[in-house]
Coordinates of C-alpha atoms in Angstrom, one line a residue:
X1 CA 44.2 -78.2 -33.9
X2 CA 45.4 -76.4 -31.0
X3 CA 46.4 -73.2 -32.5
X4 CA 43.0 -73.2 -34.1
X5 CA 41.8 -73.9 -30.3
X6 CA 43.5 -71.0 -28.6
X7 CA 42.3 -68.4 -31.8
X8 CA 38.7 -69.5 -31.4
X9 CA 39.2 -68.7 -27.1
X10 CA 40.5 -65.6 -28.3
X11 CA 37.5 -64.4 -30.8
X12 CA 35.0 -65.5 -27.9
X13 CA 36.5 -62.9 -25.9
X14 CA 36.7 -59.9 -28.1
X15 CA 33.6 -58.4 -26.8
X16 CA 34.4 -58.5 -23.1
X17 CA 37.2 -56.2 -23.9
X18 CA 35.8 -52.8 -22.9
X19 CA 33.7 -54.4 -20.4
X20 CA 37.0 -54.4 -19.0
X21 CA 38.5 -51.6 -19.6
X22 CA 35.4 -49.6 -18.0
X23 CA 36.1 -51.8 -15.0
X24 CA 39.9 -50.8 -14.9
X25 CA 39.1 -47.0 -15.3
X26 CA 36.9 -47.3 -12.6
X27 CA 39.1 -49.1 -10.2
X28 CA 42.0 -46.6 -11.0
X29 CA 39.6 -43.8 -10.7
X30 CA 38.2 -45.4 -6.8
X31 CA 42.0 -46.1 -5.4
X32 CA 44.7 -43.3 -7.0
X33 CA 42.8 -40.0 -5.2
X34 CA 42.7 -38.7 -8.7
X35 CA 39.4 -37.7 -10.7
X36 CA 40.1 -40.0 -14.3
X37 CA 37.4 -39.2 -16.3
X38 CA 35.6 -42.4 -17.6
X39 CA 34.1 -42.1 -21.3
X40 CA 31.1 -44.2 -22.3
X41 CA 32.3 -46.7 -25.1
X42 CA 29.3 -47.2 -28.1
X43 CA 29.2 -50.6 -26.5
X44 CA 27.5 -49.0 -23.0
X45 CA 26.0 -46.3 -25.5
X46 CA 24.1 -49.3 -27.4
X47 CA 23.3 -50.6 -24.0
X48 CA 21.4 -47.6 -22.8
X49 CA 20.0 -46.7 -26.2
X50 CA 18.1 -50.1 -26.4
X51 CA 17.0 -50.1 -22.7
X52 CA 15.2 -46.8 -23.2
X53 CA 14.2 -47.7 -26.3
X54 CA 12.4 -50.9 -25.2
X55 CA 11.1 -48.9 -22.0
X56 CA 9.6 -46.0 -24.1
X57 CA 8.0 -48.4 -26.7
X58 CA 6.8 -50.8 -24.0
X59 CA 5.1 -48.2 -21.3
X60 CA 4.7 -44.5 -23.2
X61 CA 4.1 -45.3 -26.9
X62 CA 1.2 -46.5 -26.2
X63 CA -0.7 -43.7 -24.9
X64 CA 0.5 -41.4 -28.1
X65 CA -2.2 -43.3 -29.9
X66 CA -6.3 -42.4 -28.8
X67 CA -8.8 -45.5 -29.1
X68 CA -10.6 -45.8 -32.4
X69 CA -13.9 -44.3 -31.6
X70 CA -11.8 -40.8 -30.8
X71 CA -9.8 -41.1 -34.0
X72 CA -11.1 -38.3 -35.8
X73 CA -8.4 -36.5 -38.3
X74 CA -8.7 -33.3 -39.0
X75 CA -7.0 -29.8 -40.2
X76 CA -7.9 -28.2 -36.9
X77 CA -6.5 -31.2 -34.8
X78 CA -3.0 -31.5 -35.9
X79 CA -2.3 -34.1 -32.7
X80 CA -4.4 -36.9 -34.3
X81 CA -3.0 -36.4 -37.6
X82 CA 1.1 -36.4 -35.9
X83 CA -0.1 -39.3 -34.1
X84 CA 1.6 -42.9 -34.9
X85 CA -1.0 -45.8 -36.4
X86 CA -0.8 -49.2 -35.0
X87 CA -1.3 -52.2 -36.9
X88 CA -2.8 -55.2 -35.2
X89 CA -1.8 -59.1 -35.9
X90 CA -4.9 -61.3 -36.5
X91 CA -4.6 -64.8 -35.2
X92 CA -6.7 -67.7 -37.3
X93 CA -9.9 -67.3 -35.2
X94 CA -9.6 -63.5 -35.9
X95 CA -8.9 -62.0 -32.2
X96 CA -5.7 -59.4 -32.0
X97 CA -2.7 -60.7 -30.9
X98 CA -0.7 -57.9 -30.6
X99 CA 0.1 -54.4 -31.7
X100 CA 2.4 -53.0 -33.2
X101 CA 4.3 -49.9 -33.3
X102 CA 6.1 -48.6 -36.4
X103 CA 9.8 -47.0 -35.6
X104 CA 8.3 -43.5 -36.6
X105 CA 10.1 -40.7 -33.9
X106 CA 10.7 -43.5 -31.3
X107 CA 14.9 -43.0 -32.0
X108 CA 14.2 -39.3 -31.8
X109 CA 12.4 -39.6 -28.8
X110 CA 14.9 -41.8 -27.3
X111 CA 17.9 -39.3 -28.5
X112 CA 15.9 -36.5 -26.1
X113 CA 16.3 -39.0 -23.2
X114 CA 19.6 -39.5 -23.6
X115 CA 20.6 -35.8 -23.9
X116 CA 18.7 -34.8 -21.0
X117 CA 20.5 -37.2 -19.2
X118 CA 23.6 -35.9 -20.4
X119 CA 22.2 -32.8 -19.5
X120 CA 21.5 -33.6 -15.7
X121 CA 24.8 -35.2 -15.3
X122 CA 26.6 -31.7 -16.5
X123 CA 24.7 -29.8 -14.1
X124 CA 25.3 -32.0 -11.1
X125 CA 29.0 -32.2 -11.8
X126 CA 28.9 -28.5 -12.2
X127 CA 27.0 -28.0 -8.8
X128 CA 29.5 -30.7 -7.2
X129 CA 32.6 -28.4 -8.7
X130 CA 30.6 -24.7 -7.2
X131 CA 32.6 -22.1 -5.3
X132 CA 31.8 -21.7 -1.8
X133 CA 29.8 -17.8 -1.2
X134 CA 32.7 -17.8 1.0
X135 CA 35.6 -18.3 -1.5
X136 CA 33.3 -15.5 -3.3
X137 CA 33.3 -13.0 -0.5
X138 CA 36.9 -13.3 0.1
X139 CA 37.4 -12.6 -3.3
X140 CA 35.0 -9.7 -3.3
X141 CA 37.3 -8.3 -0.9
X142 CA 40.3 -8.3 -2.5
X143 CA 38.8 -6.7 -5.2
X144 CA 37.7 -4.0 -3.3
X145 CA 41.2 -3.7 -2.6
X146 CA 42.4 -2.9 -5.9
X147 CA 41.1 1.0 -7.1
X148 CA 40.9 -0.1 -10.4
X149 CA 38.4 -3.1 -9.8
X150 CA 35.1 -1.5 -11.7
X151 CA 32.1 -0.1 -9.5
X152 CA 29.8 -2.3 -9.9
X153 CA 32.0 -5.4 -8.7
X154 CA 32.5 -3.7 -5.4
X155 CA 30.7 -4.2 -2.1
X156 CA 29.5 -1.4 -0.2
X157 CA 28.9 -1.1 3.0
X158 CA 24.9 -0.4 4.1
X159 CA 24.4 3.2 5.3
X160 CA 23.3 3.3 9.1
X161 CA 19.7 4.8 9.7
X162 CA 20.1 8.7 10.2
X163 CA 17.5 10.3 11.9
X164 CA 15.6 13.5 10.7
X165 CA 16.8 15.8 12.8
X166 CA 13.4 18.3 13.2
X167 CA 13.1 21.9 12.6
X168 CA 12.6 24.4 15.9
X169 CA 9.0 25.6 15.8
X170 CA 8.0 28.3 18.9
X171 CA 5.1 26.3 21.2
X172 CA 1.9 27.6 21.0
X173 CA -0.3 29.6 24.3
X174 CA -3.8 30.5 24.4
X175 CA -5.0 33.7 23.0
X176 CA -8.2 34.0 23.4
X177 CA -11.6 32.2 24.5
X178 CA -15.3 32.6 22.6
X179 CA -18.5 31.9 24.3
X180 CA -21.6 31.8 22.7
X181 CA -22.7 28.2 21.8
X182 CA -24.7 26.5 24.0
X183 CA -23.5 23.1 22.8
X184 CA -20.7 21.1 21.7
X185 CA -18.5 22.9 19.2
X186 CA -18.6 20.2 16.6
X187 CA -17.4 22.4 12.8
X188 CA -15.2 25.1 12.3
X189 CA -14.4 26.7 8.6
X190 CA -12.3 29.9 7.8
X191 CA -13.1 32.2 5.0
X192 CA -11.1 32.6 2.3
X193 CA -10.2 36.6 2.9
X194 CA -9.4 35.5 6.7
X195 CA -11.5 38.1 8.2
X196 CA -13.9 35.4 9.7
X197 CA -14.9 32.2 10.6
X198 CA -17.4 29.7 10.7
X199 CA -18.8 27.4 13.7
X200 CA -21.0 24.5 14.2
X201 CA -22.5 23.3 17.2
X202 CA -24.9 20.7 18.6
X203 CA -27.4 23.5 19.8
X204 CA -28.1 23.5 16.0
X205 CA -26.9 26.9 15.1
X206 CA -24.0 28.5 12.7
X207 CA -22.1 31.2 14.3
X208 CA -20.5 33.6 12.1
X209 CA -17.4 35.2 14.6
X210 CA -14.9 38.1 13.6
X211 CA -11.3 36.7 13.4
X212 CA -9.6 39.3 14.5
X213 CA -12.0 40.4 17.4
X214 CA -13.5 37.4 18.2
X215 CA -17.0 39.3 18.2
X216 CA -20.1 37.7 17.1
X217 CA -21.6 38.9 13.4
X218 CA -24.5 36.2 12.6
X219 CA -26.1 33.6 13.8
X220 CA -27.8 31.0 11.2
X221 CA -30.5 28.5 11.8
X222 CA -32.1 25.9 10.0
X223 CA -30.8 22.5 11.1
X224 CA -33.1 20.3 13.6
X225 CA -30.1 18.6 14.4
X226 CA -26.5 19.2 15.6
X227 CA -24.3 21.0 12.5
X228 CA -21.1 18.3 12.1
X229 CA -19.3 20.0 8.9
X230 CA -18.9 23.5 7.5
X231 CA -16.8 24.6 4.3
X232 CA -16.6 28.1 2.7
X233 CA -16.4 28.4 -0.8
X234 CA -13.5 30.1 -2.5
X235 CA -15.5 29.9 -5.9
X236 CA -19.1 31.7 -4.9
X237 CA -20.4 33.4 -2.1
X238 CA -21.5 30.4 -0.3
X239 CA -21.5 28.5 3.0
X240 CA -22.4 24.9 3.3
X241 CA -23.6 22.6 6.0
X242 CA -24.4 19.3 7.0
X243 CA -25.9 17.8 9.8
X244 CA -27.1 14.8 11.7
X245 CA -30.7 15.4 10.5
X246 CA -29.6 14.2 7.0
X247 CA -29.5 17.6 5.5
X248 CA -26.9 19.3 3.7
X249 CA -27.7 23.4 3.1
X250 CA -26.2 25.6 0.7
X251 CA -26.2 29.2 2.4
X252 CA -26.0 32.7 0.4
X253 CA -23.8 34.8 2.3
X254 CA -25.6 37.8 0.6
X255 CA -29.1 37.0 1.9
X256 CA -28.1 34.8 4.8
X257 CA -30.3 32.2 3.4
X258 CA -30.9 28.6 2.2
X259 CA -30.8 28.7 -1.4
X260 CA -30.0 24.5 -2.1
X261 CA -30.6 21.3 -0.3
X262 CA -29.0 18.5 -1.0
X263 CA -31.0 15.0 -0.3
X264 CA -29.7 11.5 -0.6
X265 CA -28.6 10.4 2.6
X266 CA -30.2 7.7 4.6
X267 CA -28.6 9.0 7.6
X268 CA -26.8 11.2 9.4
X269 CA -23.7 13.3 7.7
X270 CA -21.1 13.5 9.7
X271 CA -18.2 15.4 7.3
X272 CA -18.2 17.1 4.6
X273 CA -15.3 18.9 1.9
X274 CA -15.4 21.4 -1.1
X275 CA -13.2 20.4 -4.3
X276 CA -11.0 23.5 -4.4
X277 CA -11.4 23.6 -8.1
X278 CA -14.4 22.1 -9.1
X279 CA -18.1 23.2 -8.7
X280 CA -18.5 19.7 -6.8
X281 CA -19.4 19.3 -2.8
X282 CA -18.4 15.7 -0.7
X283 CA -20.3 14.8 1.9
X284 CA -20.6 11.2 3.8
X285 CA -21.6 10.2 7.1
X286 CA -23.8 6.8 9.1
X287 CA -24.7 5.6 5.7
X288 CA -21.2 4.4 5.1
X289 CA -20.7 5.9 1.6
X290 CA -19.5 9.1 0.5
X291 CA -21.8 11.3 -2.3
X292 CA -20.2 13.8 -4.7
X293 CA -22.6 17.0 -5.6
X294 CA -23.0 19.5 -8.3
X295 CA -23.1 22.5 -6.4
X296 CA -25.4 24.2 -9.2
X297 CA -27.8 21.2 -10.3
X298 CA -28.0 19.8 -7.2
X299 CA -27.5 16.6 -9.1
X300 CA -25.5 13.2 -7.6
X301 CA -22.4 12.9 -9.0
X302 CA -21.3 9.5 -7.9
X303 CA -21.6 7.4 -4.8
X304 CA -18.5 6.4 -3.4
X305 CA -19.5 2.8 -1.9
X306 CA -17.1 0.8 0.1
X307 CA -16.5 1.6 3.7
X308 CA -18.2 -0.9 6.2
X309 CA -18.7 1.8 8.9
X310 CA -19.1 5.2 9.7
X311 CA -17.1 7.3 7.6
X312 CA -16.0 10.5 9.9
X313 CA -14.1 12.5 8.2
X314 CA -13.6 13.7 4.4
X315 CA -10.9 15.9 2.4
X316 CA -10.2 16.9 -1.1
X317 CA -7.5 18.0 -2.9
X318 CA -7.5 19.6 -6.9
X319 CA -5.1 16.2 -7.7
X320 CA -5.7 12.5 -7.6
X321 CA -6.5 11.3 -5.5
X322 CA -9.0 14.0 -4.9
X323 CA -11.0 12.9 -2.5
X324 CA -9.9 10.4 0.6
X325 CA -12.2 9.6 3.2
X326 CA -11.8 8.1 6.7
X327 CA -14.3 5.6 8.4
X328 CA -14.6 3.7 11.6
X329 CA -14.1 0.3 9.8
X330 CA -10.5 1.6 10.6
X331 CA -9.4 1.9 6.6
X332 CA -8.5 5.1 4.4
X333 CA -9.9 4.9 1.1
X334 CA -8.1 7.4 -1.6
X335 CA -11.0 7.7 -4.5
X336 CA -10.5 8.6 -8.5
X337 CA -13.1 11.2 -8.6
X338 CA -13.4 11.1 -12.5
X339 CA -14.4 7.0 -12.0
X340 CA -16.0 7.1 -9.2
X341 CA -14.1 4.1 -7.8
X342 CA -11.3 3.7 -5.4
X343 CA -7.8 3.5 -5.8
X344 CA -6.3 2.1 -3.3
X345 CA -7.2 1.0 0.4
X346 CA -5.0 1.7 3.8
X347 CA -5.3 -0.8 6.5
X348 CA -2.8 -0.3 8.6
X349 CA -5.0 1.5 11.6
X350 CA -6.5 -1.0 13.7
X351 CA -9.0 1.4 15.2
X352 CA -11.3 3.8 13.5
X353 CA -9.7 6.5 11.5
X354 CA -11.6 9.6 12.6
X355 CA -9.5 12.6 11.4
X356 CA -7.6 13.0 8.5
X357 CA -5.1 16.4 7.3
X358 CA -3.7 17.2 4.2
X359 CA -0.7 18.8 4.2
X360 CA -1.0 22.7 2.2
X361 CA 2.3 22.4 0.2
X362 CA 3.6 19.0 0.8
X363 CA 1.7 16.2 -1.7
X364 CA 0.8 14.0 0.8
X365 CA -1.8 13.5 4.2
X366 CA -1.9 12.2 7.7
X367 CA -4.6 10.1 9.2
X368 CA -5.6 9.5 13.2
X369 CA -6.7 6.9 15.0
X370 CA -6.6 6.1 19.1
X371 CA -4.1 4.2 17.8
X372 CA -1.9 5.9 16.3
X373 CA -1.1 8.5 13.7
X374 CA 0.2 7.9 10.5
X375 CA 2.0 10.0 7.4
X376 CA 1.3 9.0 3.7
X377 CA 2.4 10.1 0.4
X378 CA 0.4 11.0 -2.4
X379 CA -1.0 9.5 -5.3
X380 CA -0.5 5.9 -4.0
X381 CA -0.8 6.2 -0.3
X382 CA 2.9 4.8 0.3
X383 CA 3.5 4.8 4.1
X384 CA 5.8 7.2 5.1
X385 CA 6.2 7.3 9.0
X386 CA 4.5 7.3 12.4
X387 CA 3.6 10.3 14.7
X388 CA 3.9 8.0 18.2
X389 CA 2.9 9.8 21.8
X390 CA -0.6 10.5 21.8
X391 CA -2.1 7.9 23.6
X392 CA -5.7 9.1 23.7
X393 CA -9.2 9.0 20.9
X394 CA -7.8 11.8 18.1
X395 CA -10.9 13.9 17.4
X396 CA -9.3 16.5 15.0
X397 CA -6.1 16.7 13.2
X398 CA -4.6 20.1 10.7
X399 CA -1.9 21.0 9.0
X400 CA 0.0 24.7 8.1
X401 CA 2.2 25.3 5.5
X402 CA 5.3 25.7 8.3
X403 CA 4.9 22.1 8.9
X404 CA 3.3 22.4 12.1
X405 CA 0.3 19.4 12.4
X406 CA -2.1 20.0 15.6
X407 CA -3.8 17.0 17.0
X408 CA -6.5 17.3 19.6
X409 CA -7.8 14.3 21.6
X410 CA -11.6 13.3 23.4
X411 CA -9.6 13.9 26.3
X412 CA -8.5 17.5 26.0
X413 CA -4.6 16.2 25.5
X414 CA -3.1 18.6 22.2
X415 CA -0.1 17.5 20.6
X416 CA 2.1 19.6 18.1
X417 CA 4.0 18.0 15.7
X418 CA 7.2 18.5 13.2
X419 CA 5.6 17.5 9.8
X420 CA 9.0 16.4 8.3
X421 CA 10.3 14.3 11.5
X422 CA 7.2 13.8 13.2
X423 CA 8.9 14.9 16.3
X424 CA 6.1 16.2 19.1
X425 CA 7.5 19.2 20.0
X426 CA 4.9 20.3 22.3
X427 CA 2.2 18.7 25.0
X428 CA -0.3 20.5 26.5
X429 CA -4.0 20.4 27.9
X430 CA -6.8 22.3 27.2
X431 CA -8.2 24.4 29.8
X432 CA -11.7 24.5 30.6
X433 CA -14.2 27.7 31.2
X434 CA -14.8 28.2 34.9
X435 CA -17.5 26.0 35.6
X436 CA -17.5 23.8 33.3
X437 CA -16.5 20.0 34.6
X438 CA -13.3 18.2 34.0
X439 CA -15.0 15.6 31.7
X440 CA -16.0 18.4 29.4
X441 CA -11.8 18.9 28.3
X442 CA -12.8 17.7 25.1
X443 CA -11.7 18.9 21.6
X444 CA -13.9 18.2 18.7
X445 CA -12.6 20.4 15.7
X446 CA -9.9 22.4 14.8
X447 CA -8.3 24.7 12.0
X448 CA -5.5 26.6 11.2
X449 CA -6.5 30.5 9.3
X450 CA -5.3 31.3 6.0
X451 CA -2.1 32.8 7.7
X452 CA -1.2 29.8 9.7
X453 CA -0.5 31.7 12.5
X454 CA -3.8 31.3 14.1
X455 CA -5.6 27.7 15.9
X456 CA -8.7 27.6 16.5
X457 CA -10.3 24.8 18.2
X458 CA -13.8 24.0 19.0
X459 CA -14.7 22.3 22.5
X460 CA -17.0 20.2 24.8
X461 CA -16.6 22.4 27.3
X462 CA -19.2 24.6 24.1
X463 CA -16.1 27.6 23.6
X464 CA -14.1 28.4 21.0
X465 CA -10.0 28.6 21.7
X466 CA -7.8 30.7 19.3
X467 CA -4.0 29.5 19.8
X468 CA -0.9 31.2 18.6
X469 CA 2.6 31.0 18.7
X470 CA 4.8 32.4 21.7
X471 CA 6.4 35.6 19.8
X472 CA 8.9 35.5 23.1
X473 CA 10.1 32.2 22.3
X474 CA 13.3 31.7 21.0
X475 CA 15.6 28.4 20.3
X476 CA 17.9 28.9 23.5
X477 CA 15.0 29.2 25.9
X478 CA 13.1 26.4 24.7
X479 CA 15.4 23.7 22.8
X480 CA 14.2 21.4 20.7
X481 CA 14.2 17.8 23.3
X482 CA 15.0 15.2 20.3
X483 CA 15.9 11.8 21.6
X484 CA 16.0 9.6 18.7
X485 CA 15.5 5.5 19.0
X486 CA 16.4 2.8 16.4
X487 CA 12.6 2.2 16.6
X488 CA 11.9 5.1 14.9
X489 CA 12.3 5.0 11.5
X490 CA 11.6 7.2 7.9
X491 CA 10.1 4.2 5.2

């Protein structure tokens, strides 16, 4: 009897056995200092598999099935037709007494759990078991160390910021001074031959002036209002204008006459650009859009819609974007002529953009604000840099092929500028005519001739300046001053 005691005491406690050996693993594994891996006997496996199990049938199963009234099984719905049926117990008076779910896909399900636990516990250990980024670095470096270690595994060092150093460009003096305009010079254009030029004034007259001489030829009148753009054509013997009394006035340079009129604006136009290859004419002005022109049909083109001000100055170029305007909602807009649309708006002037230059060789513009003055790249507009020191309202900016841009402010200030650096290399003031006030140093327009060697600039004080370089200058008696800052920067 007592040997059959003790066997019985020893069957009872058969399945306490791994219980008891997880607990001495874990023990071990808490007091030695050394990681034992524990492994999950199909006891604790069992364990877990039926406490999910019951959980997943008990709290999710459930909501697999819809109600009865939504039970509809169809081809199209393959959900309803996947989904599990449940089977209801009647008692005797007939009410349900419970429901009950077959087996089907609940051990699958459950299998899923249990990876993705599995799962989660690998990637926590992993994370737990990490090398520091400083364990990396310091192997980096030892790396670097060795000159076979491949290029791509090494670290090199970030470049420092070198400044554009700017290229020397003679200042500019005054050549000579026109007077005939008894009114704001507000438009200049150059012929295409560069034997003349064109101005614009707000005594409502186009003066037609000898380049070389500076002589008057013609005088044109038509507008009731003050002229604010000019273009030559390169294509036909034609001059256009546009004012402030809505008009815009195609001029034969053979008769000296109006032979087109262009109507569509609501109010006045303030700028106005020729495409350089296409028969087409952009004008825009108070009405806050721009409108493309056939030249011959006088037809509208498009209406470029989206400024919210004043747009004050337009340029085109013969690729996109081909047309870019500038407006006093302080945004460029760059336009796809072919849509109609725009492409892309700039809003990084916080005051109204009132002059805008394109660049004659380089693919790419400048815009002015009292702000600032700001470089971009064609087609997208991608900021390139800042032109910083002129601290007044930019009326007029241009642009010669030697890299030279000319800005002129409300205030008579000029500044001349290194395209490629945007170094100012020069500061000067306008002089006034004898007796004329100070308050009238004001410069409204401005162009460079087909040479480049040539500025002319249109005033408040109602004269025309032509600029050139000194021939006398050289790079020993006037150095180029270039003090660069960490501030200023080439994106």
């Amino acid at each position: 009897m007592a040997l059959s005691h003790t066997d019985g005491e020893d069957a009872s406690h058969d399945h306490l056995q791994p219980l008891v050996q997880s607990t001495v693993r874990a023990t071990h594994s808490l007091f030695s200092g050394t990681s034992v891996p524990i492994t999950q006997t199909d006891a604790i496996l069992s364990s877990q598999r039926q406490k999910i199990s019951a959980k997943y049938r008990a709290e999710y199963l459930s909501s697999r099935v819809l109600p009865r009234s939504m039970q509809q099984p169809t081809e199209t719905n393959p959900l309803l037709l996947s989904a599990p049926r449940q089977t209801k117990l009647l008692t005797q008076n007939g009410h349900s007494e419970a429901t009950v779910y077959p087996l089907t896909n609940v051990e699958d399900e459950v299998q899923k759990v249990l990876d993705g636990l599995a799962g989660k516990q690998q990637r926590a250990q992993a994370k737990r078991h990490k090398t520091p980024t400083r364990e990396l670095v310091r192997m980096a470096a030892e790396a670097n160390r060795d000159d076979s270690a491949p290029a791509g595994q090494q670290i090199v060092r970030k470049r420092t910021y070198e400044p554009v150093r700017p290229e020397w460009h003679a200042p500019w003096k005054l050549m000579r001074v026109i007077s005939g305009h008894i009114g704001w010079v507000r438009a200049l254009a150059v012929e295409p031959g560069n034997r003349w030029f064109a101005s614009g004034s707000v005594d409502r007259t186009i003066k037609i002036w000898d380049l070389a001489s500076g002589t008057l030829r013609l005088t044109l009148t038509g507008h009731v209002s003050p002229v604010r753009g000019l273009a030559v054509s390169s294509r036909h013997p034609y001059l256009f204008s546009a004012g402030e009394d809505k008009q815009v006035k195609c001029w034969d340079l053979e008769t000296n006459k109006v032979v087109r009129q262009y109507h569509g604006h609501l109010s006045g136009v303030y700028a106005l650009a020729l495409h350089p290859t296409l028969d087409v004419l952009v004008t825009a002005g108070r009405d806050s859009v721009a409108r493309v022109w056939d030249i011959r049909t006088k037809q509208q083109v498009h209406v470029l819609a989206g400024h919210r001000g004043t747009i004050a100055s337009v340029v085109c170029q013969d690729a996109d974007p081909q047309v870019i305007t500038g407006s006093m909602d302080s945004t460029v807009r760059l336009w796809d002529l072919a849509a109609g649309k725009s492409m892309a708006t700039l809003t990084h002037h916080k005051k109204a953009v009132r002059a805008l230059a394109l660049h004659p060789s380089d693919f790419g513009f400048a815009s002015a604000s009292s702000d600032s003055i700001r470089q971009w790249k064609c087609p997208r507009g991608d900021f390139v840099q800042s032109f910083d020191g002129h601290s007044s309202i930019v009326n007029t900016m241009c642009a010669n092929n030697d890299g030279v841009v000319f800005s002129g402010g409300d205030d008579g200030t000029m500044r001349f500028w290194d395209w490629r650096s945007a170094h100012c290399f020069q500061k000067a003031e306008t002089i006034v005519q004898p007796g004329s006030l100070d308050s009238e140093a004001g410069i409204f327009c401005s162009t460079f001739d087909r040479t480049g060697f040539r500025l002319i600039t249109g005033e408040a004080d109602k004269s025309i300046k032509i600029w050139k370089e000194d021939e006398e200058a050289t790079e020993e008696s006037h150095p180029v001053d270039f003090r660069p800052s960490l501030g200023r920067r080439r994106y």
